[in-house]
Each structure stands twice: as C-alpha cells, then as structure tokens.
PDB file of C-alpha atoms and ligand atoms in Angstrom:
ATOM      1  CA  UNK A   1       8.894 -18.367 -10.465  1.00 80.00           C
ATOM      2  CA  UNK A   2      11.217 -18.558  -7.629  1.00 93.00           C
ATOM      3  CA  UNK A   3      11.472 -15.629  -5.065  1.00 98.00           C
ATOM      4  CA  UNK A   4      14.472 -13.155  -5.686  1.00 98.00           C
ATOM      5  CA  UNK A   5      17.057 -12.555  -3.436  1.00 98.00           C
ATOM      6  CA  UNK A   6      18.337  -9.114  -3.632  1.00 98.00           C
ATOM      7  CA  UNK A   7      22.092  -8.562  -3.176  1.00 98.00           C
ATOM      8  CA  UNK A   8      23.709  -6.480  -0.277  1.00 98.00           C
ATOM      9  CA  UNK A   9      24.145  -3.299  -3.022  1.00 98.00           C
ATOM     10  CA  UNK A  10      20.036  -3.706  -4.371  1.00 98.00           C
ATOM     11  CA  UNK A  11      18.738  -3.375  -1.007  1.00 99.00           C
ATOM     12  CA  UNK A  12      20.758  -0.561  -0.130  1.00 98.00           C
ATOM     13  CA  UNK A  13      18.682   0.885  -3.482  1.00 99.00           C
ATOM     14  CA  UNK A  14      15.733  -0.157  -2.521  1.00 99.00           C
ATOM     15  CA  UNK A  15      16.196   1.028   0.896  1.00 98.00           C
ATOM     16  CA  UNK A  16      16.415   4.577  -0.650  1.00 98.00           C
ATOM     17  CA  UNK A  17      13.913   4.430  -3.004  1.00 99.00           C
ATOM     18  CA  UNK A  18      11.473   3.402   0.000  1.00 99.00           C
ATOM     19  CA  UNK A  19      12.173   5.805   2.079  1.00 98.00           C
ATOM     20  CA  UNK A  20      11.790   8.411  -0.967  1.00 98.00           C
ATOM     21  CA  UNK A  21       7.877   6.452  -1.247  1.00 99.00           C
ATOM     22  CA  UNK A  22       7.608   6.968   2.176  1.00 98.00           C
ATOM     23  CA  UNK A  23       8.245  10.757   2.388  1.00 98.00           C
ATOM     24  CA  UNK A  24       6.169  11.341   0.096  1.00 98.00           C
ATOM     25  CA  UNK A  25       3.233  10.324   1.945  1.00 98.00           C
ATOM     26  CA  UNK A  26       4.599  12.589   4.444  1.00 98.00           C
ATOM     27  CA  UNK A  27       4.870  15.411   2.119  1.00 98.00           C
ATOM     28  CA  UNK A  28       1.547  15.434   0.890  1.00 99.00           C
ATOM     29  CA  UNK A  29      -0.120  15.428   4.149  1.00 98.00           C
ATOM     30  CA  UNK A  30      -0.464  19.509   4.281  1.00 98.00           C
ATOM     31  CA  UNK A  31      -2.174  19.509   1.103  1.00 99.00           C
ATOM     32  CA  UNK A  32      -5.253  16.536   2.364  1.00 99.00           C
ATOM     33  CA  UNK A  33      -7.705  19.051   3.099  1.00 98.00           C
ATOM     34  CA  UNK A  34     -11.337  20.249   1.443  1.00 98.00           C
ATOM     35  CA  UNK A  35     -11.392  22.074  -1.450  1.00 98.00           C
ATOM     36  CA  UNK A  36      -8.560  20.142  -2.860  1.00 99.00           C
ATOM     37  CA  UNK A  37      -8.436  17.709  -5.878  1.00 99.00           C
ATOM     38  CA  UNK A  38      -7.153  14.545  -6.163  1.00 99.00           C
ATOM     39  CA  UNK A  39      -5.097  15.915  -9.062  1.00 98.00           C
ATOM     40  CA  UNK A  40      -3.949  18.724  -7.171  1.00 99.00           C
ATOM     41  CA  UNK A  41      -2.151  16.312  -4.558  1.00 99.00           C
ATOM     42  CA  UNK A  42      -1.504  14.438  -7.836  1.00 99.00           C
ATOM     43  CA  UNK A  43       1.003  17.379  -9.128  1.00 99.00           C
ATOM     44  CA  UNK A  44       2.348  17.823  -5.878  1.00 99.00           C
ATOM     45  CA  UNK A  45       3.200  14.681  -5.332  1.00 99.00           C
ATOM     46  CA  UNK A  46       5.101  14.584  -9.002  1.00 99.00           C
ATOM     47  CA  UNK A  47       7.238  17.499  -8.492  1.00 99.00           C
ATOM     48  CA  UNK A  48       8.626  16.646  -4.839  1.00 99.00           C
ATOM     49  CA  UNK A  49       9.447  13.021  -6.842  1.00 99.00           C
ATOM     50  CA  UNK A  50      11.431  14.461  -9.737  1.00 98.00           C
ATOM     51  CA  UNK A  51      13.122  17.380  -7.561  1.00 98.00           C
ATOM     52  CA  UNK A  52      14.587  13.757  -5.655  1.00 98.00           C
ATOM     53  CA  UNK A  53      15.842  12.839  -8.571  1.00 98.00           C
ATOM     54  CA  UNK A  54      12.965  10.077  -8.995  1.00 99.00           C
ATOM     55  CA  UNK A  55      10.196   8.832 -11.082  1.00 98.00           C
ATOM     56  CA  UNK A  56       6.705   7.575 -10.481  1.00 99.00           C
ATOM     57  CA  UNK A  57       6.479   3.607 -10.969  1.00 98.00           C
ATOM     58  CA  UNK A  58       2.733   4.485 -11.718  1.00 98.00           C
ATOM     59  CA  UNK A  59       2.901   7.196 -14.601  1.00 98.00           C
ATOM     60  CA  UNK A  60       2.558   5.284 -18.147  1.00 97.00           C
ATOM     61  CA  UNK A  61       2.037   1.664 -16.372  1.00 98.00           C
ATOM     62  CA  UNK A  62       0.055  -0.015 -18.334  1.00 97.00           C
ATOM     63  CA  UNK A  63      -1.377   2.929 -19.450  1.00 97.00           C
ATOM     64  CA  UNK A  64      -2.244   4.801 -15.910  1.00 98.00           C
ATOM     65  CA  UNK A  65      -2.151   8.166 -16.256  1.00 98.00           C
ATOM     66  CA  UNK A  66      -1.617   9.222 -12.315  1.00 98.00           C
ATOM     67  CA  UNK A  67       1.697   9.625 -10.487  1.00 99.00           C
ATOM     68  CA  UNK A  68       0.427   7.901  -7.600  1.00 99.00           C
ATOM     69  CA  UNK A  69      -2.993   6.745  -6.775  1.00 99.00           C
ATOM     70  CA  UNK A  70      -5.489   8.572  -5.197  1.00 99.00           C
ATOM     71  CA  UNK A  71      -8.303   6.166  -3.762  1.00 99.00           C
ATOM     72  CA  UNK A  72     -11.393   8.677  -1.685  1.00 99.00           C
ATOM     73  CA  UNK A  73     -14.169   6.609   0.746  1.00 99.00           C
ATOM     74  CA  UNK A  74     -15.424   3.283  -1.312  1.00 99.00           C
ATOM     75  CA  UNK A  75     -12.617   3.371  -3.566  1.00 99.00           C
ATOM     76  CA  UNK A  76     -10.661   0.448  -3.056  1.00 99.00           C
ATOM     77  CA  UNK A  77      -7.441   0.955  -4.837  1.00 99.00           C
ATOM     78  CA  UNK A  78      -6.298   2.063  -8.029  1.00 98.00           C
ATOM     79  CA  UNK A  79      -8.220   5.543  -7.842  1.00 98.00           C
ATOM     80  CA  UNK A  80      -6.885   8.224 -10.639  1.00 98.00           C
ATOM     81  CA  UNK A  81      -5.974  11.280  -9.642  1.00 98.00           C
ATOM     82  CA  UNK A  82      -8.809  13.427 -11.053  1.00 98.00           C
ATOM     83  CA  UNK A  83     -11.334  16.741 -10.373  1.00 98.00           C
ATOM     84  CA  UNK A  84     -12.601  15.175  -7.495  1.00 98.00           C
ATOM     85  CA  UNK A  85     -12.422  17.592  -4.812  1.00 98.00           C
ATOM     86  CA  UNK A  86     -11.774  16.631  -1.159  1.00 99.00           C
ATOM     87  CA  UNK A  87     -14.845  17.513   1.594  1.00 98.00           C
ATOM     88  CA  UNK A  88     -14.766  17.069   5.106  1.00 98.00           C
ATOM     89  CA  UNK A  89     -15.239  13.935   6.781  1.00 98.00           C
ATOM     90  CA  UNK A  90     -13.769  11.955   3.433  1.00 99.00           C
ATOM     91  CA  UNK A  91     -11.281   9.476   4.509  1.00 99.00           C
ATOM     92  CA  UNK A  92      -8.757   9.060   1.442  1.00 99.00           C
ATOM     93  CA  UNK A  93      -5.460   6.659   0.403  1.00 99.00           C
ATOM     94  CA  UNK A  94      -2.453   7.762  -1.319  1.00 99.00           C
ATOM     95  CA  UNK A  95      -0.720   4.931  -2.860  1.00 99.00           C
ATOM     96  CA  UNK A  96       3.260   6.174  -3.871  1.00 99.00           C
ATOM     97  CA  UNK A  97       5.603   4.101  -5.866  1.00 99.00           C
ATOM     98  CA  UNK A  98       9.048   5.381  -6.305  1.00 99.00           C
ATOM     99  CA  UNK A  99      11.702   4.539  -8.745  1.00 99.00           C
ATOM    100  CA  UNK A 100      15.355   5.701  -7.879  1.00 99.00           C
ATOM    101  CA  UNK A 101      18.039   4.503  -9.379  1.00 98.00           C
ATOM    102  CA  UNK A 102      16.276   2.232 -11.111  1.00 98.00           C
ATOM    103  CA  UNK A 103      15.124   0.890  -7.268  1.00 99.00           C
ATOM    104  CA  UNK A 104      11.728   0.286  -6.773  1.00 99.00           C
ATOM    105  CA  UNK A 105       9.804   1.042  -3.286  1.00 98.00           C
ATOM    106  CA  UNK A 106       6.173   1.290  -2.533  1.00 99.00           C
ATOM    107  CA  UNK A 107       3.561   2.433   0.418  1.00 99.00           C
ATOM    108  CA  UNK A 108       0.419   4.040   0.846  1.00 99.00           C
ATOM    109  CA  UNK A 109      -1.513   4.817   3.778  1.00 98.00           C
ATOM    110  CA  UNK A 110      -4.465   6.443   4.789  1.00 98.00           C
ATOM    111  CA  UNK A 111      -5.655  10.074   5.409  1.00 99.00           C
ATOM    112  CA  UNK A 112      -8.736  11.878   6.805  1.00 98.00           C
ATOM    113  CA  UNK A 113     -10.214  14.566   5.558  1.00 98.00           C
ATOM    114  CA  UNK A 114     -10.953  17.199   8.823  1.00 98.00           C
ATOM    115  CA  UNK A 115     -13.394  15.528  11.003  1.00 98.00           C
ATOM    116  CA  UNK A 116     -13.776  11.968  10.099  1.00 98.00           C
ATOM    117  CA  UNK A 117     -16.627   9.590  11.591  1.00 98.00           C
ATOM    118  CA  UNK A 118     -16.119   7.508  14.489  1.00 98.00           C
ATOM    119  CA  UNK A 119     -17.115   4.351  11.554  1.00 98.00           C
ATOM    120  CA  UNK A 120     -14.603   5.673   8.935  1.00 99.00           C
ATOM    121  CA  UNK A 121     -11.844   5.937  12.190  1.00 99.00           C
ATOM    122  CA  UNK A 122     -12.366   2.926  13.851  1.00 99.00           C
ATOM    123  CA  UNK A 123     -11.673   1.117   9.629  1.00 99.00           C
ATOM    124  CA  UNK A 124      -8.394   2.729   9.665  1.00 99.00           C
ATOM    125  CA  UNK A 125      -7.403   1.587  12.830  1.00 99.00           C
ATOM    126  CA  UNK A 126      -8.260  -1.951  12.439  1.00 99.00           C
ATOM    127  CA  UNK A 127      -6.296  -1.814   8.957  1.00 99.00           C
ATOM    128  CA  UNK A 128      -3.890  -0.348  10.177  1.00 98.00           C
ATOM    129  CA  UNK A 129      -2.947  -3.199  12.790  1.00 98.00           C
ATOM    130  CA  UNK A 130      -3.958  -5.771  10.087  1.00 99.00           C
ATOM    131  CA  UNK A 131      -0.895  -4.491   8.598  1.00 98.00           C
ATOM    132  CA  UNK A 132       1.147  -4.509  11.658  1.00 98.00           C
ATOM    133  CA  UNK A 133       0.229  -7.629  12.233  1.00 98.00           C
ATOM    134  CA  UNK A 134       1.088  -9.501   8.706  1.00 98.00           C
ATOM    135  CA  UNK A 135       4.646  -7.520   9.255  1.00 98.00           C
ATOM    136  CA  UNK A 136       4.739  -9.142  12.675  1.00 98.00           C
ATOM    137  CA  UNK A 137       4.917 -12.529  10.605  1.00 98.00           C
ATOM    138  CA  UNK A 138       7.593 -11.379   8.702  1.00 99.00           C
ATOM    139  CA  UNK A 139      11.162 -13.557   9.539  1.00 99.00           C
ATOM    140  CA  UNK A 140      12.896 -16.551   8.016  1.00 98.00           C
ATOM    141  CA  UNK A 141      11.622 -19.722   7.557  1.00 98.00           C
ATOM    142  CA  UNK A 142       8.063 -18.283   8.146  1.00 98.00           C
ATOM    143  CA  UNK A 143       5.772 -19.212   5.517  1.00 98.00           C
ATOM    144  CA  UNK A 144       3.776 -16.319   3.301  1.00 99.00           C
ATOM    145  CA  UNK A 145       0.409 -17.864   4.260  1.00 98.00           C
ATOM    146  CA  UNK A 146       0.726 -16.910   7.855  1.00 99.00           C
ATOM    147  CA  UNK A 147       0.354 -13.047   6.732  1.00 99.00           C
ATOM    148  CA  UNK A 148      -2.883 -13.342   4.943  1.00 99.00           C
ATOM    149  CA  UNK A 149      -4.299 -16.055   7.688  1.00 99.00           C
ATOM    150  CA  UNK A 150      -2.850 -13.213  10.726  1.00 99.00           C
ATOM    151  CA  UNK A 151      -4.863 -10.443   8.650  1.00 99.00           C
ATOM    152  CA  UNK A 152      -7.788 -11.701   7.559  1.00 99.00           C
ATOM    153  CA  UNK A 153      -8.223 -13.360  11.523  1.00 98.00           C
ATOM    154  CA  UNK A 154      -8.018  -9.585  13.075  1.00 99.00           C
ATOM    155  CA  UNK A 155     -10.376  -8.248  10.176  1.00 99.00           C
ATOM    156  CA  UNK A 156     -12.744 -10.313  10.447  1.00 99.00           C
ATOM    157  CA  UNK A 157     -12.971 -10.389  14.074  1.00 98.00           C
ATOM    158  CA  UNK A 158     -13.631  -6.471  13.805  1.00 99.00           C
ATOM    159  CA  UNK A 159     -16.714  -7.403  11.455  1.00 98.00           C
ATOM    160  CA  UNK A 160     -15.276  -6.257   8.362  1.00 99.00           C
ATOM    161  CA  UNK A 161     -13.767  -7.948   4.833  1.00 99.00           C
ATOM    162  CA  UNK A 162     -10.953  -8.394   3.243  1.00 99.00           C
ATOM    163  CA  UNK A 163     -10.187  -7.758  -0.179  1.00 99.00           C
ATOM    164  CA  UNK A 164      -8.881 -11.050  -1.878  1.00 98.00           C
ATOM    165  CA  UNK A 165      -8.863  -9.110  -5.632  1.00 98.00           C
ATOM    166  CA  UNK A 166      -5.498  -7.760  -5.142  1.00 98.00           C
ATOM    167  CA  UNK A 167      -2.475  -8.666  -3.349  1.00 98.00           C
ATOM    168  CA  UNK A 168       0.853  -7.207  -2.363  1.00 99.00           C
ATOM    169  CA  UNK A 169       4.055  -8.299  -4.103  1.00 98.00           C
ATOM    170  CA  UNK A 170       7.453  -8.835  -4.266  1.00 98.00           C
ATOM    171  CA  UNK A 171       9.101  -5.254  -5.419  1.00 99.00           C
ATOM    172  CA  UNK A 172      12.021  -3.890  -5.929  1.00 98.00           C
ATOM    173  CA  UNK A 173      14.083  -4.424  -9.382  1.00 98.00           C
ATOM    174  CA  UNK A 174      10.274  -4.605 -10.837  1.00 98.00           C
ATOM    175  CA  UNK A 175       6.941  -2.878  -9.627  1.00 98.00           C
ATOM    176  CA  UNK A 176       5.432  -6.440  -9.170  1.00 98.00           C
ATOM    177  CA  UNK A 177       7.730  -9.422  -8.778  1.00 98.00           C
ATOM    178  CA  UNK A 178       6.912 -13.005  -7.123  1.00 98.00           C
ATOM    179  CA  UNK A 179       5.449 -13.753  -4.324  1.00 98.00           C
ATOM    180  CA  UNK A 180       2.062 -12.564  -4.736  1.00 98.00           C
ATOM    181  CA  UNK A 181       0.966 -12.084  -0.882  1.00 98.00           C
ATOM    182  CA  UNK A 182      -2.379 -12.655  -0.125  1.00 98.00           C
ATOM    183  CA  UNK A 183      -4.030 -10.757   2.181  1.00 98.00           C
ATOM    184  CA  UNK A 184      -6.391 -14.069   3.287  1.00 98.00           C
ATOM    185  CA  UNK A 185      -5.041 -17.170   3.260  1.00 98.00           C
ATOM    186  CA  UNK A 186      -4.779 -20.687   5.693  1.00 98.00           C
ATOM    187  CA  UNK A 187      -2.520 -21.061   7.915  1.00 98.00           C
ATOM    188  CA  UNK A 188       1.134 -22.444   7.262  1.00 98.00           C
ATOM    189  CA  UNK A 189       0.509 -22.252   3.386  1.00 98.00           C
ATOM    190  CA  UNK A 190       2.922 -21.374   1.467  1.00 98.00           C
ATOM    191  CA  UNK A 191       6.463 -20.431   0.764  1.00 98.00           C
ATOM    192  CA  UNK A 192       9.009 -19.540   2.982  1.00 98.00           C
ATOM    193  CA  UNK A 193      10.625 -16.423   3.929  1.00 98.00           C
ATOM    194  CA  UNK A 194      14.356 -16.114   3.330  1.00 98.00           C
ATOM    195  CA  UNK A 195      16.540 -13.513   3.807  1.00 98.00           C
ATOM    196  CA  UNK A 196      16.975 -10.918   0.964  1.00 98.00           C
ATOM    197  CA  UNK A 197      13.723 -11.504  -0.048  1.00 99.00           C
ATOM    198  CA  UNK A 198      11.636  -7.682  -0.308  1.00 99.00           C
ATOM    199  CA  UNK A 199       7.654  -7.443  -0.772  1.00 99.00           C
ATOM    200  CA  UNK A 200       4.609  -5.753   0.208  1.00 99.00           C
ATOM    201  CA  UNK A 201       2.094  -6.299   2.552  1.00 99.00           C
ATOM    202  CA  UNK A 202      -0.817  -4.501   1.426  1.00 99.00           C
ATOM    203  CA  UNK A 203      -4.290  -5.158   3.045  1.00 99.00           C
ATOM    204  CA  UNK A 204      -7.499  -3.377   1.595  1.00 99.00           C
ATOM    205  CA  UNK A 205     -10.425  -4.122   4.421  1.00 99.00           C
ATOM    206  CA  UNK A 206     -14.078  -3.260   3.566  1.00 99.00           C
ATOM    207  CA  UNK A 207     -16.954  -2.072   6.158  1.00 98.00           C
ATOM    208  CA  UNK A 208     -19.387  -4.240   3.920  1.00 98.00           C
ATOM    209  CA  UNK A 209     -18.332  -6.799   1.383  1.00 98.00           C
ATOM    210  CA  UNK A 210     -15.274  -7.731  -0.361  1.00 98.00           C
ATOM    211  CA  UNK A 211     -16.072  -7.741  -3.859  1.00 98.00           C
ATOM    212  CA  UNK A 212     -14.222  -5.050  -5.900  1.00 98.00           C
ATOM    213  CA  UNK A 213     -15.659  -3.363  -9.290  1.00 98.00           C
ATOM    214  CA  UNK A 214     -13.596  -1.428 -11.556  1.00 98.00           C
ATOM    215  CA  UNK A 215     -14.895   1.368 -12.926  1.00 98.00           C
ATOM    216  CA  UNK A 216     -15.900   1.203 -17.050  1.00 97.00           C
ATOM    217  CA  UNK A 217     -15.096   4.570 -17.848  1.00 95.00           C
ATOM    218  CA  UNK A 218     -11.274   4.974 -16.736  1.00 95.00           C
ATOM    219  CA  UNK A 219     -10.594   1.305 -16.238  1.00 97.00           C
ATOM    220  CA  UNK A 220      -8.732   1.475 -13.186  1.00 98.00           C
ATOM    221  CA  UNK A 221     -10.302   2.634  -9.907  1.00 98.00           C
ATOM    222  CA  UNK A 222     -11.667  -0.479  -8.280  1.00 98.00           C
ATOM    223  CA  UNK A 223     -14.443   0.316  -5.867  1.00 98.00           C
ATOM    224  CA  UNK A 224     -16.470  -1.869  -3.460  1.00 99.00           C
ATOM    225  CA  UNK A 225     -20.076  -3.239  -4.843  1.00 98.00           C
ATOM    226  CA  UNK A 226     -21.992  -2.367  -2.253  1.00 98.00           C
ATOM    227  CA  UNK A 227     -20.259   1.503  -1.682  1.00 98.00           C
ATOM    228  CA  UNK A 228     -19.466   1.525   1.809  1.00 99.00           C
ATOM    229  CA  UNK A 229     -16.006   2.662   3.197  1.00 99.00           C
ATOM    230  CA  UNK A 230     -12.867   0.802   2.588  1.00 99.00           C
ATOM    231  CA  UNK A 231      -9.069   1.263   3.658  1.00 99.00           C
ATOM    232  CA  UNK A 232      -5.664   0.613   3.088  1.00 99.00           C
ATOM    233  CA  UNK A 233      -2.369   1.274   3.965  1.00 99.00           C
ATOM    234  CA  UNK A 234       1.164  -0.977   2.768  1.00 99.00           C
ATOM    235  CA  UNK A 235       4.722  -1.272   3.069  1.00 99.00           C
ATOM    236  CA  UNK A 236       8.025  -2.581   1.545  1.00 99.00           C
ATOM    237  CA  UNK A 237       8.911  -5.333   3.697  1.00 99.00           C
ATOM    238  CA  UNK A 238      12.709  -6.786   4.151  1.00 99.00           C
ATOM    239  CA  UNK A 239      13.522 -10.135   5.438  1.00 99.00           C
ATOM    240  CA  UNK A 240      16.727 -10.325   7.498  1.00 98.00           C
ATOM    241  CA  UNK A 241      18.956 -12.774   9.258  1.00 98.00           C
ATOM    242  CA  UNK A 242      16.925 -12.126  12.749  1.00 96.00           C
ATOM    243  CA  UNK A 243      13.079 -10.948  11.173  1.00 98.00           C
ATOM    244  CA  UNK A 244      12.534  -8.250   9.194  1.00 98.00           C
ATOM    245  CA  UNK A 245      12.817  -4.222   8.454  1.00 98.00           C
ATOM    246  CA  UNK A 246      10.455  -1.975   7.157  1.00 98.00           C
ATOM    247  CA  UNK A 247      11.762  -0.381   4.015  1.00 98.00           C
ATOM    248  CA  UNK A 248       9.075   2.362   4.081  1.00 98.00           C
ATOM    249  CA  UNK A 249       8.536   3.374   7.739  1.00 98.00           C
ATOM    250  CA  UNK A 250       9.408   6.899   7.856  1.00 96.00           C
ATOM    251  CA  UNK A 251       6.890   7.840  10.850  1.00 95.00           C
ATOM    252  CA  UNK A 252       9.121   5.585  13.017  1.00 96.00           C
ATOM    253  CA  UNK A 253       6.490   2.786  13.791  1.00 97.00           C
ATOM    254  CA  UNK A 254       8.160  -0.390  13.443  1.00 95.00           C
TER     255      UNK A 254
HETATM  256  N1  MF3 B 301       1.105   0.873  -5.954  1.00 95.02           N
HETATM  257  C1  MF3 B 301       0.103  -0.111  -6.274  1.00 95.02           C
HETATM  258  C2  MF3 B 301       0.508  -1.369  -5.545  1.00 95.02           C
HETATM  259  O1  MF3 B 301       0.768  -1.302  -4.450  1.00 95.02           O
HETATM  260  C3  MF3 B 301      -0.006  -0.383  -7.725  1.00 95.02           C
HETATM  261  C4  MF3 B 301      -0.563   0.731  -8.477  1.00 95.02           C
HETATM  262  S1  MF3 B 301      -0.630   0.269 -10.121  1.00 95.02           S
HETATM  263  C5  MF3 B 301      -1.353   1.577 -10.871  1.00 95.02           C
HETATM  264  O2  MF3 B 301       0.624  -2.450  -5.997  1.00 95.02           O
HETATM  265  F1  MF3 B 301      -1.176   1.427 -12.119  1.00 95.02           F
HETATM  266  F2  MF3 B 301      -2.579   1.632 -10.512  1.00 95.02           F
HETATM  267  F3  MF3 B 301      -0.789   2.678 -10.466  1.00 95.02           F
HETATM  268 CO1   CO B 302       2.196  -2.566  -3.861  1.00 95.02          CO
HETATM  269 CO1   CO B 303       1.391   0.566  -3.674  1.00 95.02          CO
END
C-alpha cells in the first residue's frame, strides 16, 4: 500500500491529538510511584483523556481492555493495565494513544520507579538516543531503512538488542497505517520519505535477547524470553519540506 499523505487540515488534527498523547505521559508522572497499580495509572490516565474531549485508541482494539499500556521491567510492550503494584527500583513504560477528532497520535516513554539501578538507567538512556537518533533520519527523500540501520547500530554498540517483533507505523487517520518502520534494518533500504507523510518511531531495546513472548493468559503483554530488562519510548513523527517535527514532544526535546 502506498504511504499517505496527510493534507494541511489532518495534520493540524493530528498535531493536536499528539500533543494530547503527549501530555498525558506528562500527567501521569505524579502518580509512577510504589504502592501504585498499573490500573490505578490506568484510570487516571482515562479520565484526564475524556475530560480533553478524547478517547483511547487502545480501549476495545482488538479486544484490549487497557486505556493505554502499561509495560513494568521485562515487559516488552503491550502490558495490560492490571493489580500489579509498582515497587521501588521498577523501571516502567506507558504507551498513550489518543484519538481527537477522529485524529490519531501516539507516544510512550519510560519511567522509573524511585531509585532505579545504574543497569536499568544506563537501558533508558541508550533507548532513548536510539530514538533520537532514527528521528535524526527523518527528512525527504531519506529512505525508511536508514532509521532501523541508525538504531539498531547505536544499540548494539551499547551491548544490547533490538526488538525486530514489532515496529512503529504510519498513524494518524488509523492507529496503524503503512509504512511499517523497522527498528533494524540495512542501510538505504527502503522507501522514501516525503512530505506529509506521519509515523512512529518506536524502538524496544533488550539488556539480553530480542525474542519477545506473549503471555497465554491475557494474550497481549509481550515479554522478553530470557526476563531481563527492556525499554522503550516512541513518537509521532512529521516529515516536512526542510526535515521533520515531532508531533509528540511536549518536554521540548527536539
Ligand atoms: N500504542 C501501541 C503502538 O505504539 C499499540 C498498542 S496496541 C494495544 O503501536 F492494543 F496493545 F493497545
Ligand atoms: Co505506535
Ligand atoms: Co504507542
């Protein structure tokens, strides 16, 4: 399927709607701390939506019963919100994605819980830059493949791995649209960027290996085989005439 080209009046939706996503990480921040569940942040996260005149993407897709996604330590992605109660020294992701005005936009990032180990710190801050530096890619006539080769380069550099299970996505009108954007991938693969084209840049990076299992019970939250830590963080990603903008940075980093 070709890539979409949104029109001057859907980005300015989209635009909205990711900034919505993004202050909702934002919002929830106060509320990371022990002694609180997953659901908890879960609720919290629902009503701030709805009083912005918004709706989760997440609630009732395909079937997923959280308003965003709450992913603690080895969980990879796709966590459900649940009774799991926050202790000190978890590290966890919130994954939010908004829909305004029918607009679609979609982040998530990365929290710790108190005191965090110098291990579980040092993942975030490598995944952090992995993202940085797939958005750095980010400008016309720059082929997709360059942000998975740019990411998976840095991560694996640091000693870690990258999660090839899920990618992000072009977003925006739908909750996944084409391209899917791999996280690893060769150089100069790929199609190319044009502008009005909107996606995600996602990465998920492991401490040990890549492989992801889904849990049997709830069918969703997708943790790593071998248990040990893994991180995230992603944002809605415009192409422009010059590069790019990020839809979702509320904390005034790009
Ligand atoms: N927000 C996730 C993404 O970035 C998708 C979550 S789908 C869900 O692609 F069903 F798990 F919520
Ligand atoms: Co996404
Ligand atoms: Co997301």
């Amino acid at each position: 399927m070709a890539i979409r080209i949104k029109t001057k009046e859907q980005i300015e939706g989209i635009r909205e709607s990711s900034k919505l996503a993004a202050s909702v990480l934002k919002y929830l921040e106060e509320f990371v701390v022990p002694g609180n569940t997953t659901k908890y942040i879960n609720d919290k996260a629902l009503e701030y939506i709805k009083d912005h005149g918004a709706t989760p993407a997440t609630l009732g897709y395909k079937g997923f019963t959280g308003s965003i996604c709450t992913s603690p330590n080895e969980v990879i992605c796709h966590g459900v919100p649940n009774q799991y109660e926050l202790k000190e020294g978890d590290i966890l992701n919130i994954d939010v994605t908004t829909i305004l005005n029918k607009y679609y936009g979609d982040t998530c990032k990365m929290y710790a819980v108190g005191e965090i180990s110098d291990n579980a710190q040092r993942l975030i801050d490598v995944t952090k830059t992995c993202l940085k530096k797939g958005v750095e890619e980010c400008y016309p006539g720059n082929r997709f493949g360059n942000i998975g080769y740019q990411i998976s380069r840095y991560a694996h550099k640091k000693g870690y791995s990258v999660v090839w299970q899920f990618c992000g996505h072009g977003v925006g009108l739908k909750f996944h649209e084409d391209p899917e954007v791999s996280h690893i991938a060769d150089k100069n693969t790929g199609k190319r960027m044009r502008p009005g084209m909107i996606f995600t840049i996602e990465p998920m990076i492991n401490e040990g290996v890549a492989e992801a299992v889904i849990d049997r019970a709830d069918g969703w939250t997708a943790r790593t085989r071998d248990g040990k830590l893994s991180a995230q963080f992603e944002h809605t990603i415009l192409i422009t005439d010059k590069g790019c903008e990020c839809l979702t940075d509320v904390y005034g980093e790009y």
